[in-house]
Coordinates of C-alpha atoms in Angstrom, one line a residue:
Chain Q
M1 CA 37.7 -4.7 19.0
P2 CA 35.3 -2.7 20.9
G3 CA 32.5 -4.7 22.7
S4 CA 32.5 -8.1 23.3
E5 CA 29.9 -10.1 22.6
G6 CA 28.9 -10.3 26.1
A7 CA 28.8 -6.4 26.8
G8 CA 27.3 -5.3 23.3
E9 CA 24.5 -7.1 23.3
E10 CA 22.1 -4.0 23.4
L11 CA 23.7 -3.2 19.8
F12 CA 22.6 -6.4 17.9
P13 CA 18.9 -7.0 16.8
E14 CA 18.5 -11.3 16.8
S15 CA 19.4 -11.9 13.0
C16 CA 23.0 -10.6 13.5
F17 CA 23.0 -12.5 17.3
A18 CA 24.0 -15.3 15.1
L19 CA 26.6 -14.3 13.4
A20 CA 28.2 -12.0 16.1
L21 CA 28.4 -15.3 18.3
R22 CA 30.1 -17.1 15.2
G23 CA 33.3 -14.0 15.5
S24 CA 32.5 -12.8 12.3
W25 CA 31.4 -9.5 13.8
T26 CA 32.1 -7.0 10.8
L27 CA 30.3 -9.5 8.9
A28 CA 26.9 -9.5 11.2
W29 CA 26.7 -6.0 10.0
G30 CA 28.4 -5.3 6.5
L31 CA 31.0 -2.7 8.1
E32 CA 34.2 -4.0 6.6
S33 CA 33.9 -1.2 4.1
H34 CA 34.0 1.0 7.3
P35 CA 37.0 0.4 9.0
E36 CA 36.5 4.0 11.5
I37 CA 34.0 1.9 13.2
L38 CA 36.1 -1.0 14.2
R39 CA 38.7 1.6 15.6
G40 CA 37.8 3.7 18.9
P41 CA 35.3 4.5 20.8
N42 CA 32.0 4.4 18.7
T43 CA 28.8 5.5 20.3
K44 CA 25.8 3.4 19.2
M45 CA 24.4 7.1 17.5
E46 CA 27.2 6.2 15.4
V47 CA 27.1 3.4 14.3
F48 CA 23.3 3.5 13.8
Q49 CA 23.9 6.3 11.1
T50 CA 26.7 4.4 9.2
L51 CA 24.3 1.5 9.1
Q52 CA 21.8 3.7 8.1
R53 CA 23.8 5.3 5.1
L54 CA 24.5 1.7 4.1
H55 CA 21.4 1.0 3.7
M56 CA 19.6 3.7 2.1
T57 CA 17.8 4.2 -1.2
I58 CA 17.1 7.3 -2.4
F59 CA 13.5 7.1 -4.8
S60 CA 13.8 10.5 -5.8
Q61 CA 14.9 14.1 -6.7
S62 CA 13.5 17.3 -7.5
V63 CA 15.2 20.4 -8.4
S64 CA 14.9 23.6 -6.9
P65 CA 12.7 26.8 -9.3
C66 CA 16.1 28.7 -8.8
G67 CA 18.4 26.1 -10.0
K68 CA 20.8 26.6 -7.0
F69 CA 19.6 23.2 -4.7
L70 CA 18.6 19.7 -5.2
A71 CA 16.2 17.4 -2.9
A72 CA 16.4 13.9 -2.6
G73 CA 14.3 11.3 -0.7
N74 CA 14.8 8.1 0.3
N75 CA 13.2 5.2 1.6
Y76 CA 13.2 6.6 5.7
G77 CA 11.1 9.4 4.6
Q78 CA 13.9 11.7 5.0
I79 CA 14.6 15.2 2.6
A80 CA 17.9 16.5 1.8
V81 CA 18.6 19.5 -0.1
F82 CA 21.9 19.7 -1.3
S83 CA 23.4 22.8 -2.8
L84 CA 24.7 22.7 -6.2
S85 CA 25.8 26.0 -6.7
A86 CA 28.1 25.2 -3.4
A87 CA 29.3 21.4 -4.7
L88 CA 30.0 22.8 -8.5
S89 CA 32.1 26.1 -7.4
S90 CA 35.2 26.2 -7.7
E91 CA 36.3 26.4 -4.3
A92 CA 34.3 23.2 -2.9
K93 CA 35.6 21.2 0.2
E94 CA 34.3 18.0 1.3
E95 CA 31.4 19.5 3.6
S96 CA 29.7 21.3 0.0
K97 CA 29.2 17.5 -1.1
K98 CA 26.9 16.5 2.8
P99 CA 23.5 18.0 2.7
V100 CA 22.4 21.4 3.5
V101 CA 20.0 20.7 5.6
T102 CA 18.0 16.8 6.2
F103 CA 14.9 16.6 7.9
Q104 CA 12.2 14.0 8.2
A105 CA 9.5 14.1 5.8
H106 CA 7.3 11.1 5.9
D107 CA 7.0 8.2 8.0
G108 CA 7.2 5.9 5.1
P109 CA 9.9 6.3 2.0
V110 CA 9.3 9.4 0.1
Y111 CA 8.5 7.8 -3.4
S112 CA 7.9 10.7 -5.9
M113 CA 8.5 14.6 -5.4
V114 CA 8.2 17.0 -7.5
S115 CA 8.7 21.1 -7.8
T116 CA 6.3 24.2 -9.0
D117 CA 7.8 27.2 -8.8
R118 CA 7.4 27.9 -5.1
H119 CA 6.8 24.6 -3.7
L120 CA 8.1 21.3 -3.4
L121 CA 5.7 18.3 -3.1
S122 CA 6.7 15.2 -1.9
A123 CA 5.1 12.4 -1.6
G124 CA 5.1 8.3 -0.6
D125 CA 2.9 6.8 2.3
G126 CA -0.8 8.1 0.8
E127 CA -0.1 11.4 1.6
V128 CA 1.4 14.2 -0.5
K129 CA 2.8 17.0 1.5
A130 CA 4.0 20.6 0.4
W131 CA 7.5 22.3 1.4
L132 CA 7.9 26.2 0.6
W133 CA 11.4 26.4 -1.2
A134 CA 11.7 29.5 0.6
E135 CA 11.5 27.7 3.9
I136 CA 13.2 24.6 3.5
L137 CA 17.0 25.2 4.1
K138 CA 15.6 26.7 7.7
K139 CA 16.0 24.3 10.6
G140 CA 12.5 22.7 12.2
C141 CA 10.6 24.0 8.6
K142 CA 6.8 22.6 8.5
E143 CA 5.1 21.2 5.6
L144 CA 2.5 24.0 4.3
W145 CA -0.2 21.1 4.1
R146 CA -0.8 17.7 3.3
R147 CA -3.2 16.3 1.2
Q148 CA -4.4 12.4 0.9
P149 CA -6.5 11.4 -1.6
P150 CA -10.2 10.0 -1.3
Y151 CA -9.4 6.1 -1.6
R152 CA -12.4 3.8 -1.2
T153 CA -11.6 1.9 1.4
S154 CA -10.2 4.1 4.6
L155 CA -8.3 0.9 5.4
E156 CA -6.1 1.0 2.7
V157 CA -3.5 3.8 2.5
P158 CA -1.9 2.9 -0.9
E159 CA 1.4 4.2 -1.4
I160 CA 1.8 6.9 -4.1
N161 CA 4.8 6.2 -6.7
A162 CA 4.3 8.8 -9.0
L163 CA 3.2 13.0 -9.1
L164 CA 3.0 14.8 -12.3
L165 CA 2.7 18.2 -12.8
V166 CA -0.3 19.8 -15.3
P167 CA 1.0 23.7 -15.3
K168 CA -1.5 24.5 -17.7
E169 CA -4.3 23.5 -15.6
N170 CA -2.5 23.9 -12.1
S171 CA -2.8 20.7 -11.3
L172 CA -1.3 17.8 -9.5
I173 CA -2.0 14.2 -10.7
L174 CA -1.1 11.4 -8.1
A175 CA -1.2 7.6 -8.9
G176 CA -0.2 4.6 -7.1
G177 CA -1.1 1.9 -5.2
D178 CA -4.6 2.4 -5.6
C179 CA -5.0 1.6 -9.6
Q180 CA -6.5 4.8 -9.9
L181 CA -4.7 8.3 -10.6
H182 CA -6.4 11.3 -9.2
A183 CA -6.1 14.9 -9.8
M184 CA -6.0 17.3 -7.7
D185 CA -6.6 21.6 -8.0
L186 CA -3.4 23.2 -6.3
E187 CA -5.0 26.0 -5.5
T188 CA -8.6 25.0 -3.8
G189 CA -6.3 21.8 -2.6
A190 CA -9.5 19.6 -3.7
F191 CA -9.5 16.2 -5.5
T192 CA -11.0 16.9 -9.1
R193 CA -11.0 13.4 -11.0
A194 CA -10.2 9.6 -10.4
L195 CA -9.3 8.0 -13.7
R196 CA -10.3 4.5 -13.2
G197 CA -8.8 1.7 -16.0
H198 CA -5.4 0.4 -14.3
T199 CA -5.9 -3.1 -13.0
D200 CA -2.7 -3.3 -11.2
Y201 CA -0.6 -0.1 -9.3
I202 CA 0.9 2.5 -11.0
H203 CA 4.4 2.7 -11.4
C204 CA 5.2 6.1 -13.3
L205 CA 3.4 9.1 -15.2
A206 CA 4.4 11.3 -18.3
L207 CA 3.0 14.5 -20.0
R208 CA 2.0 14.9 -23.1
E209 CA 2.0 18.2 -23.8
R210 CA 0.3 19.0 -27.0
S211 CA -3.1 17.2 -26.2
P212 CA -2.7 17.4 -22.9
E213 CA -2.8 13.9 -22.2
V214 CA -1.3 12.4 -19.5
L215 CA 0.2 8.5 -19.9
S216 CA 0.3 6.5 -17.0
G217 CA 2.5 2.9 -17.0
G218 CA 1.9 0.4 -14.6
E219 CA 2.1 -2.9 -13.4
D220 CA -0.2 -4.6 -15.7
G221 CA 1.7 -4.3 -18.1
A222 CA -0.3 -1.2 -20.3
V223 CA 0.1 2.3 -20.6
R224 CA -2.7 4.5 -20.9
L225 CA -3.5 7.7 -22.2
W226 CA -6.1 10.0 -20.2
D227 CA -7.5 13.1 -21.7
L228 CA -7.6 15.6 -19.2
R229 CA -10.6 17.1 -20.4
T230 CA -12.9 14.4 -20.6
A231 CA -11.7 12.5 -18.2
K232 CA -11.4 8.9 -20.3
E233 CA -9.2 6.7 -21.6
V234 CA -8.0 7.4 -25.5
Q235 CA -5.3 4.9 -26.0
T236 CA -3.9 1.8 -24.5
I237 CA -1.1 0.5 -25.3
E238 CA -0.3 -3.3 -23.7
V239 CA 3.0 -3.7 -24.2
Y240 CA 3.6 -7.0 -23.7
K241 CA 1.1 -8.0 -26.3
H242 CA 4.3 -7.5 -28.8
E243 CA 6.3 -10.2 -29.4
E244 CA 9.1 -7.9 -30.4
C245 CA 9.6 -6.5 -27.2
S246 CA 8.0 -8.6 -24.2
R247 CA 10.2 -10.0 -22.3
P248 CA 7.9 -12.4 -20.0
H249 CA 10.8 -13.8 -17.9
N250 CA 11.0 -10.3 -16.9
G251 CA 7.4 -9.7 -16.7
R252 CA 5.0 -6.9 -17.6
W253 CA 5.1 -4.6 -15.7
I254 CA 6.1 -0.9 -17.1
G255 CA 9.0 0.5 -14.8
C256 CA 9.5 4.2 -16.5
L257 CA 7.6 6.1 -19.2
A258 CA 8.8 9.2 -20.9
T259 CA 7.2 10.8 -23.6
D260 CA 7.7 13.8 -26.3
S261 CA 4.3 14.9 -27.9
D262 CA 4.7 12.2 -30.4
W263 CA 6.7 9.1 -29.7
M264 CA 7.1 7.7 -25.9
V265 CA 9.6 5.4 -24.7
C266 CA 9.1 3.2 -21.8
G267 CA 10.4 0.1 -20.6
G268 CA 10.9 -2.0 -17.4
G269 CA 9.6 -6.0 -18.0
P270 CA 9.5 -5.8 -21.0
A271 CA 12.5 -4.2 -23.4
L272 CA 13.1 -0.4 -23.6
T273 CA 10.9 0.3 -26.7
L274 CA 10.4 3.6 -28.2
W275 CA 7.2 3.6 -29.6
H276 CA 5.3 5.8 -31.9
L277 CA 1.8 7.2 -30.7
R278 CA -0.1 7.7 -33.3
S279 CA -0.1 4.2 -34.9
S280 CA 1.0 2.3 -31.4
T281 CA 3.5 1.1 -33.1
P282 CA 6.6 -0.2 -31.4
T283 CA 9.5 1.5 -33.8
T284 CA 12.8 1.1 -31.7
I285 CA 13.9 -1.8 -29.6
F286 CA 17.0 -0.9 -27.2
P287 CA 19.5 -3.6 -26.5
M288 CA 19.2 -3.5 -22.9
R289 CA 18.9 -6.3 -20.8
A290 CA 18.3 -4.9 -17.2
P291 CA 14.8 -3.4 -16.5
Q292 CA 15.5 0.4 -16.5
K293 CA 13.5 2.5 -13.7
H294 CA 13.9 5.7 -15.5
V295 CA 14.3 7.4 -18.8
T296 CA 13.9 10.6 -20.3
F297 CA 13.8 12.3 -23.5
Y298 CA 17.4 14.7 -23.8
Q299 CA 18.2 16.2 -26.8
D300 CA 18.4 13.9 -29.1
L301 CA 19.2 11.1 -27.1
I302 CA 17.3 9.3 -24.4
L303 CA 18.9 8.4 -21.2
S304 CA 17.8 5.7 -19.2
A305 CA 18.8 4.2 -15.9
G306 CA 18.4 0.8 -13.7
Q307 CA 19.8 -2.3 -12.5
G308 CA 22.9 -1.8 -13.2
R309 CA 25.5 1.0 -12.6
C310 CA 25.5 2.6 -15.5
V311 CA 23.2 5.5 -16.8
N312 CA 22.7 4.3 -20.6
Q313 CA 22.4 6.7 -23.7
W314 CA 20.6 6.0 -26.6
Q315 CA 20.3 7.2 -30.2
L316 CA 16.6 7.0 -31.4
S317 CA 17.8 4.6 -34.2
G318 CA 18.5 2.2 -31.5
E319 CA 22.2 2.6 -30.7
L320 CA 23.9 2.7 -27.6
K321 CA 25.7 6.2 -27.2
A322 CA 27.5 5.9 -24.0
Q323 CA 27.9 4.2 -21.3
V324 CA 29.0 5.9 -17.9
P325 CA 29.2 4.2 -14.7
G326 CA 28.1 5.7 -11.7
S327 CA 28.8 5.0 -7.8
S328 CA 25.2 3.2 -7.0
P329 CA 25.0 -0.6 -7.8
G330 CA 21.5 0.1 -9.6
L331 CA 19.8 3.4 -10.1
L332 CA 16.0 4.3 -9.3
S333 CA 16.1 8.2 -10.8
L334 CA 18.0 10.4 -12.7
S335 CA 17.2 14.3 -12.9
L336 CA 18.5 16.7 -15.3
N337 CA 18.5 20.2 -13.8
Q338 CA 17.2 22.6 -16.9
Q339 CA 16.6 25.2 -14.8
P340 CA 16.8 28.9 -17.2
A341 CA 17.8 31.1 -14.1
A342 CA 21.1 29.1 -13.4
P343 CA 22.7 27.7 -16.1
E344 CA 26.0 27.2 -15.0
C345 CA 24.4 24.4 -12.4
K346 CA 23.1 22.5 -15.5
V347 CA 23.8 19.2 -14.2
L348 CA 22.7 15.5 -14.6
T349 CA 22.3 14.0 -11.1
A350 CA 21.5 10.2 -10.2
A351 CA 20.5 8.4 -7.5
G352 CA 19.5 4.5 -6.6
N353 CA 20.4 2.5 -3.9
S354 CA 22.8 4.0 -2.0
C355 CA 23.0 7.4 -0.1
R356 CA 25.0 9.0 -3.0
V357 CA 23.9 11.0 -5.6
D358 CA 26.2 11.3 -9.0
V359 CA 26.4 14.7 -10.3
F360 CA 27.5 14.4 -14.0
T361 CA 28.1 18.1 -15.3
N362 CA 29.4 16.3 -18.7
L363 CA 27.2 14.0 -19.8
G364 CA 30.7 11.3 -20.6
Y365 CA 31.8 11.1 -17.1
R366 CA 31.0 11.0 -13.4
A367 CA 32.2 14.5 -11.8
F368 CA 31.5 13.8 -8.3
S369 CA 29.2 12.4 -5.6
L370 CA 27.0 14.6 -3.3
S371 CA 26.3 12.3 -0.1
F372 CA 23.3 12.0 2.7
Chain P
M1 CA 75.4 58.7 -4.1
G2 CA 78.2 56.9 -1.9
A3 CA 80.2 57.9 1.0
V4 CA 83.6 58.8 -1.3
T5 CA 86.7 58.0 0.6
D6 CA 90.3 57.1 -0.4
G7 CA 90.0 54.0 -2.5
G8 CA 86.5 54.4 -3.3
I9 CA 85.2 52.3 -0.9
P10 CA 82.9 53.7 1.8
R11 CA 83.7 53.0 4.9
I12 CA 80.7 51.2 6.6
G13 CA 81.8 49.7 9.4
I14 CA 84.5 48.3 11.1
M15 CA 82.9 44.9 12.0
E16 CA 81.7 44.3 8.6
S17 CA 83.2 41.4 6.5
K18 CA 84.0 41.3 3.0
D19 CA 81.3 39.7 1.5
E20 CA 78.6 42.1 3.3
V21 CA 80.7 45.0 1.7
I22 CA 80.7 43.2 -1.5
R23 CA 76.9 42.4 -1.2
K24 CA 76.1 46.0 0.0
R25 CA 77.9 47.0 -3.1
L26 CA 76.5 45.0 -5.8
L27 CA 72.8 46.1 -3.9
I28 CA 73.2 49.8 -4.0
D29 CA 75.1 49.5 -7.7
G30 CA 74.1 46.4 -9.3
D31 CA 73.5 46.8 -12.9
G32 CA 76.0 49.8 -14.2
A33 CA 78.9 48.6 -12.3
G34 CA 81.7 50.8 -13.5
D35 CA 79.4 54.2 -13.9
D36 CA 79.4 55.2 -10.2
R37 CA 83.0 54.3 -9.6
R38 CA 83.6 55.8 -12.8
I39 CA 82.0 59.1 -12.0
N40 CA 84.1 59.4 -8.7
L41 CA 87.6 58.2 -10.7
L42 CA 86.1 61.3 -12.9
V43 CA 86.0 63.6 -9.3
K44 CA 89.2 62.4 -8.2
S45 CA 91.1 62.9 -11.7
F46 CA 89.6 66.4 -12.1
I47 CA 91.2 67.2 -8.1
K48 CA 94.2 65.8 -9.4
W49 CA 94.3 67.9 -12.7
C50 CA 93.4 70.6 -10.9
N51 CA 96.5 69.8 -8.5
S52 CA 98.8 68.8 -11.5
G53 CA 101.8 70.6 -12.0
S54 CA 103.2 70.2 -15.6
Q55 CA 101.5 70.8 -19.1
E56 CA 102.2 67.6 -20.4
E57 CA 100.5 65.5 -17.7
G58 CA 97.5 67.8 -17.0
Y59 CA 97.1 67.5 -21.0
S60 CA 96.9 63.9 -21.0
Q61 CA 95.1 63.7 -17.3
Y62 CA 92.5 66.0 -19.6
Q63 CA 92.4 63.4 -22.0
R64 CA 91.7 61.0 -19.6
M65 CA 88.8 62.8 -17.9
L66 CA 86.9 64.3 -21.6
S67 CA 87.4 60.1 -22.2
T68 CA 86.1 59.5 -19.2
L69 CA 83.1 62.2 -19.4
S70 CA 82.5 60.5 -22.9
Q71 CA 82.2 57.0 -21.8
C72 CA 79.7 58.6 -18.9
E73 CA 77.8 60.4 -21.6
F74 CA 77.3 57.2 -23.8
S75 CA 76.3 54.8 -20.8
M76 CA 73.8 57.3 -20.2
G77 CA 72.5 57.6 -23.9
K78 CA 72.7 53.8 -23.8
T79 CA 69.8 53.9 -20.2
L80 CA 67.9 56.5 -22.4
L81 CA 67.5 54.9 -25.3
V82 CA 66.5 51.5 -23.0
Y83 CA 64.0 53.7 -21.5
D84 CA 62.4 54.3 -24.7
M85 CA 62.3 51.1 -26.0
N86 CA 60.6 49.8 -22.6
L87 CA 58.2 52.2 -23.2
R88 CA 57.5 51.6 -26.5
E89 CA 57.3 47.9 -25.3
M90 CA 55.0 48.5 -23.3
E91 CA 52.4 50.3 -25.4
N92 CA 53.1 47.5 -28.0
Y93 CA 52.6 45.0 -25.6
E94 CA 48.9 47.4 -24.5
K95 CA 47.8 46.7 -27.8
I96 CA 48.0 43.2 -28.1
Y97 CA 46.8 42.8 -24.5
K98 CA 43.3 44.9 -26.4
E99 CA 43.6 43.1 -29.3
I100 CA 43.8 39.7 -27.6
E101 CA 40.6 40.9 -25.3
C102 CA 38.9 41.4 -28.5
S103 CA 39.3 37.9 -29.9
I104 CA 38.5 36.3 -26.6
A105 CA 35.0 37.9 -26.4
G106 CA 34.9 37.3 -30.2
A107 CA 35.6 33.8 -28.9
H108 CA 33.1 33.8 -26.6
E109 CA 30.5 35.0 -29.4
K110 CA 31.6 31.9 -31.7
I111 CA 31.2 29.2 -29.0
A112 CA 27.9 30.4 -27.9
E113 CA 27.1 30.6 -32.1
C114 CA 28.4 27.3 -32.2
K115 CA 26.3 25.8 -29.2
K116 CA 23.5 26.9 -31.1
Q117 CA 23.9 25.8 -34.9
I118 CA 24.8 22.7 -32.4
L119 CA 21.6 22.3 -30.6
Q120 CA 20.1 22.4 -34.0
A121 CA 21.8 20.2 -35.5
K122 CA 20.8 17.6 -32.8
R123 CA 17.1 19.1 -33.5
I124 CA 17.5 18.0 -37.2
R125 CA 19.3 14.3 -36.2
K126 CA 16.4 13.7 -33.6
N127 CA 13.7 14.3 -36.6
R128 CA 16.1 11.9 -39.3
Q129 CA 15.8 9.3 -36.5
E130 CA 12.2 9.8 -35.9
Y131 CA 12.0 9.4 -39.9
D132 CA 14.1 6.5 -39.5
A133 CA 12.0 4.8 -37.8
L134 CA 8.3 5.5 -38.7
A135 CA 9.9 4.5 -42.4
K136 CA 11.6 1.7 -40.9
V137 CA 8.1 0.2 -39.7
I138 CA 6.3 1.2 -42.8
Q139 CA 8.5 -0.3 -45.1
H140 CA 6.8 -3.8 -43.5
H141 CA 3.5 -3.2 -44.9
P142 CA 3.2 -3.5 -48.4
D143 CA 3.4 -0.5 -51.4
R144 CA -0.2 1.1 -51.8
H145 CA 0.6 0.9 -55.6
E146 CA 0.8 -2.6 -56.1
T147 CA -2.0 -3.1 -53.4
L148 CA -4.2 -0.7 -55.3
K149 CA -3.3 -2.2 -58.4
E150 CA -4.0 -5.8 -57.2
L151 CA -7.5 -4.2 -55.8
E152 CA -8.6 -3.2 -59.3
A153 CA -7.9 -6.6 -60.6
L154 CA -9.9 -8.7 -58.4
G155 CA -12.3 -5.6 -58.7
K156 CA -12.4 -6.4 -62.2
E157 CA -12.4 -10.3 -62.2
L158 CA -15.6 -9.5 -59.6
E159 CA -17.3 -8.0 -62.5
H160 CA -16.8 -10.3 -65.0
L161 CA -17.1 -13.0 -63.0
S162 CA -20.9 -11.5 -61.6
H163 CA -21.9 -10.6 -65.5
I164 CA -20.8 -14.5 -66.4
K165 CA -23.2 -15.6 -63.4
E166 CA -26.1 -12.8 -65.1
S167 CA -25.8 -15.0 -67.8
V168 CA -26.2 -18.0 -66.7
E169 CA -29.0 -17.5 -64.5
D170 CA -30.7 -15.9 -67.7
K171 CA -30.9 -18.9 -69.6
L172 CA -31.8 -21.1 -66.7
E173 CA -34.6 -19.1 -66.6
L174 CA -35.4 -19.4 -69.8
R175 CA -34.8 -23.1 -69.9
R176 CA -37.3 -23.4 -66.6
K177 CA -39.6 -21.7 -68.9
Q178 CA -39.9 -23.5 -71.8
F179 CA -40.0 -26.7 -70.0
H180 CA -43.0 -25.4 -67.4
V181 CA -44.7 -24.7 -70.9
L182 CA -44.0 -28.3 -71.9
L183 CA -45.3 -29.6 -69.1
S184 CA -48.0 -27.7 -68.3
T185 CA -49.3 -28.6 -72.4
I186 CA -48.4 -32.4 -71.9
H187 CA -50.3 -32.3 -68.8
E188 CA -53.5 -30.4 -70.6
L189 CA -52.6 -33.0 -73.4
Q190 CA -53.1 -36.0 -70.3
Q191 CA -55.9 -34.4 -69.2
T192 CA -57.5 -34.1 -72.5
L193 CA -56.9 -37.8 -73.2
E194 CA -58.6 -38.8 -69.9
N195 CA -61.6 -36.2 -70.6
D196 CA -61.8 -38.4 -73.8
E197 CA -61.6 -41.8 -72.4
K198 CA -63.9 -41.2 -69.8
L199 CA -66.6 -39.8 -72.1
S200 CA -66.8 -42.8 -74.2
E201 CA -66.6 -45.0 -71.2
V202 CA -69.8 -43.6 -70.3
E203 CA -71.2 -43.6 -73.6
E204 CA -70.5 -47.3 -73.6
A205 CA -72.2 -47.5 -70.3
Q206 CA -75.5 -45.8 -71.1
E207 CA -75.6 -48.2 -74.4
T208 CA -76.1 -51.3 -73.0
S209 CA -78.0 -50.0 -69.9
M210 CA -80.4 -48.9 -72.6
E211 CA -80.1 -52.2 -73.9
A212 CA -81.1 -54.1 -71.0
D213 CA -84.1 -52.0 -70.4
P214 CA -86.2 -51.6 -73.4
K215 CA -89.0 -53.9 -72.2
P216 CA -91.2 -52.2 -70.0

């Protein structure tokens, strides 16, 4: 067995040392599932990389404007770009399921990413950075610009949990730990407005196209609608106050939001519910016990994913149409590639508490997984 | 074709075995195994016929040659017909191939059409479900007609009651006024009576004082 307890000491962090001393070397590292580590001479680097992949969480995904590439951001601050067209083609090999390029984008986790028609915007540790899609595939890609919204104190650097593009105004909305929504103009890079109203940090954003209004949901359990032109809060829906959907044992946090101009679906601590925005009434409660972390409207269905392996497909009437298991024990983000330029890459990708991104070509089953 | 030697078997080589010979023979003339041999036989019998002596033998040889010739012609005719048939089959296949291509293109279009229809149907289904969801919520609230009727009834009751109140108040006013009149009349009477009493007392007092004071 490579490395007795004495010789391999520099490999073991303190917390694993006790377990290792008792001889359960593999348990200490969770390496039972990686037998290749236990055979043959392995460098520190390989062990480190395997461990990284074991403890990786992918928080965000974004599809390129041409539709052929998918970027995924993880908790180590790395962004990996996968080639969907190569992985979906008929002569795909194992290497096509690996990233084309991986680079260190942020110092902290990359919680959120969006794509404009030329740039990839990523945010996580209090800053938002922009990368050119055309340059991203080359090694040693540098960010185009980085901006930090004006925080109230210079000491705190709150994380940015959600990014939202408002195409009509060419602006970007950021929201996160400082309980405010910051609007940034993409041309000038200046921060135009700060919308205050939430009393706790904000998890998710959604754009209501018709008005146009922005919906934000946060830890304080309220979904607030903001009118961008007047920069005022137009409507507040306190989800946890409605008996039908509140689940006090889970908390009142709103983890995910999606809107369809007249309707909104939100979930998290309270049950996943469909709301009619004009009358602020909950119309359908989806019977899902696990809190959902990402939800989206698709054609006549609502797709949701959260704690639990499966991507759930709901009909608006509240029936569960299908539950398709993925490969990660929990899912944090879903992404539908609906770019018109690449109809052959029209897939649903799901990622979460593992280093893998599941690709569903047909909503009924998981085709394969891309891996960091 | 094929070197003709005695016995009809071409001399290939001394070293080759019988199997090789048979194989080569089959390769050269696999299909019409009889044709090549027949032609060779014909040539041989022609030579024999040229060299034959008697009339009968010659005649029978001649007949035999004719029959061999006709056999060859027959097989040639057959091959020509087969060739013709193959050509026509090819044409037929070309036609079928083109038809299938057309129908594939047609099927592609139909698929695209159907996909559009599916999208449309999904949209319709979504609208229906939204409608249902809202309808369920609305059902919880009571019917508008009934509420209006109740409102009307309540309004009428209110009116009626306010009429009653008015009339009662009028009566009350009237009675109050009458009482007032009554009381004030009583008061006046009292006053008058008191005044009278006082007057009569004063008169009596004057009289007694006048009586007590007559001798100056």
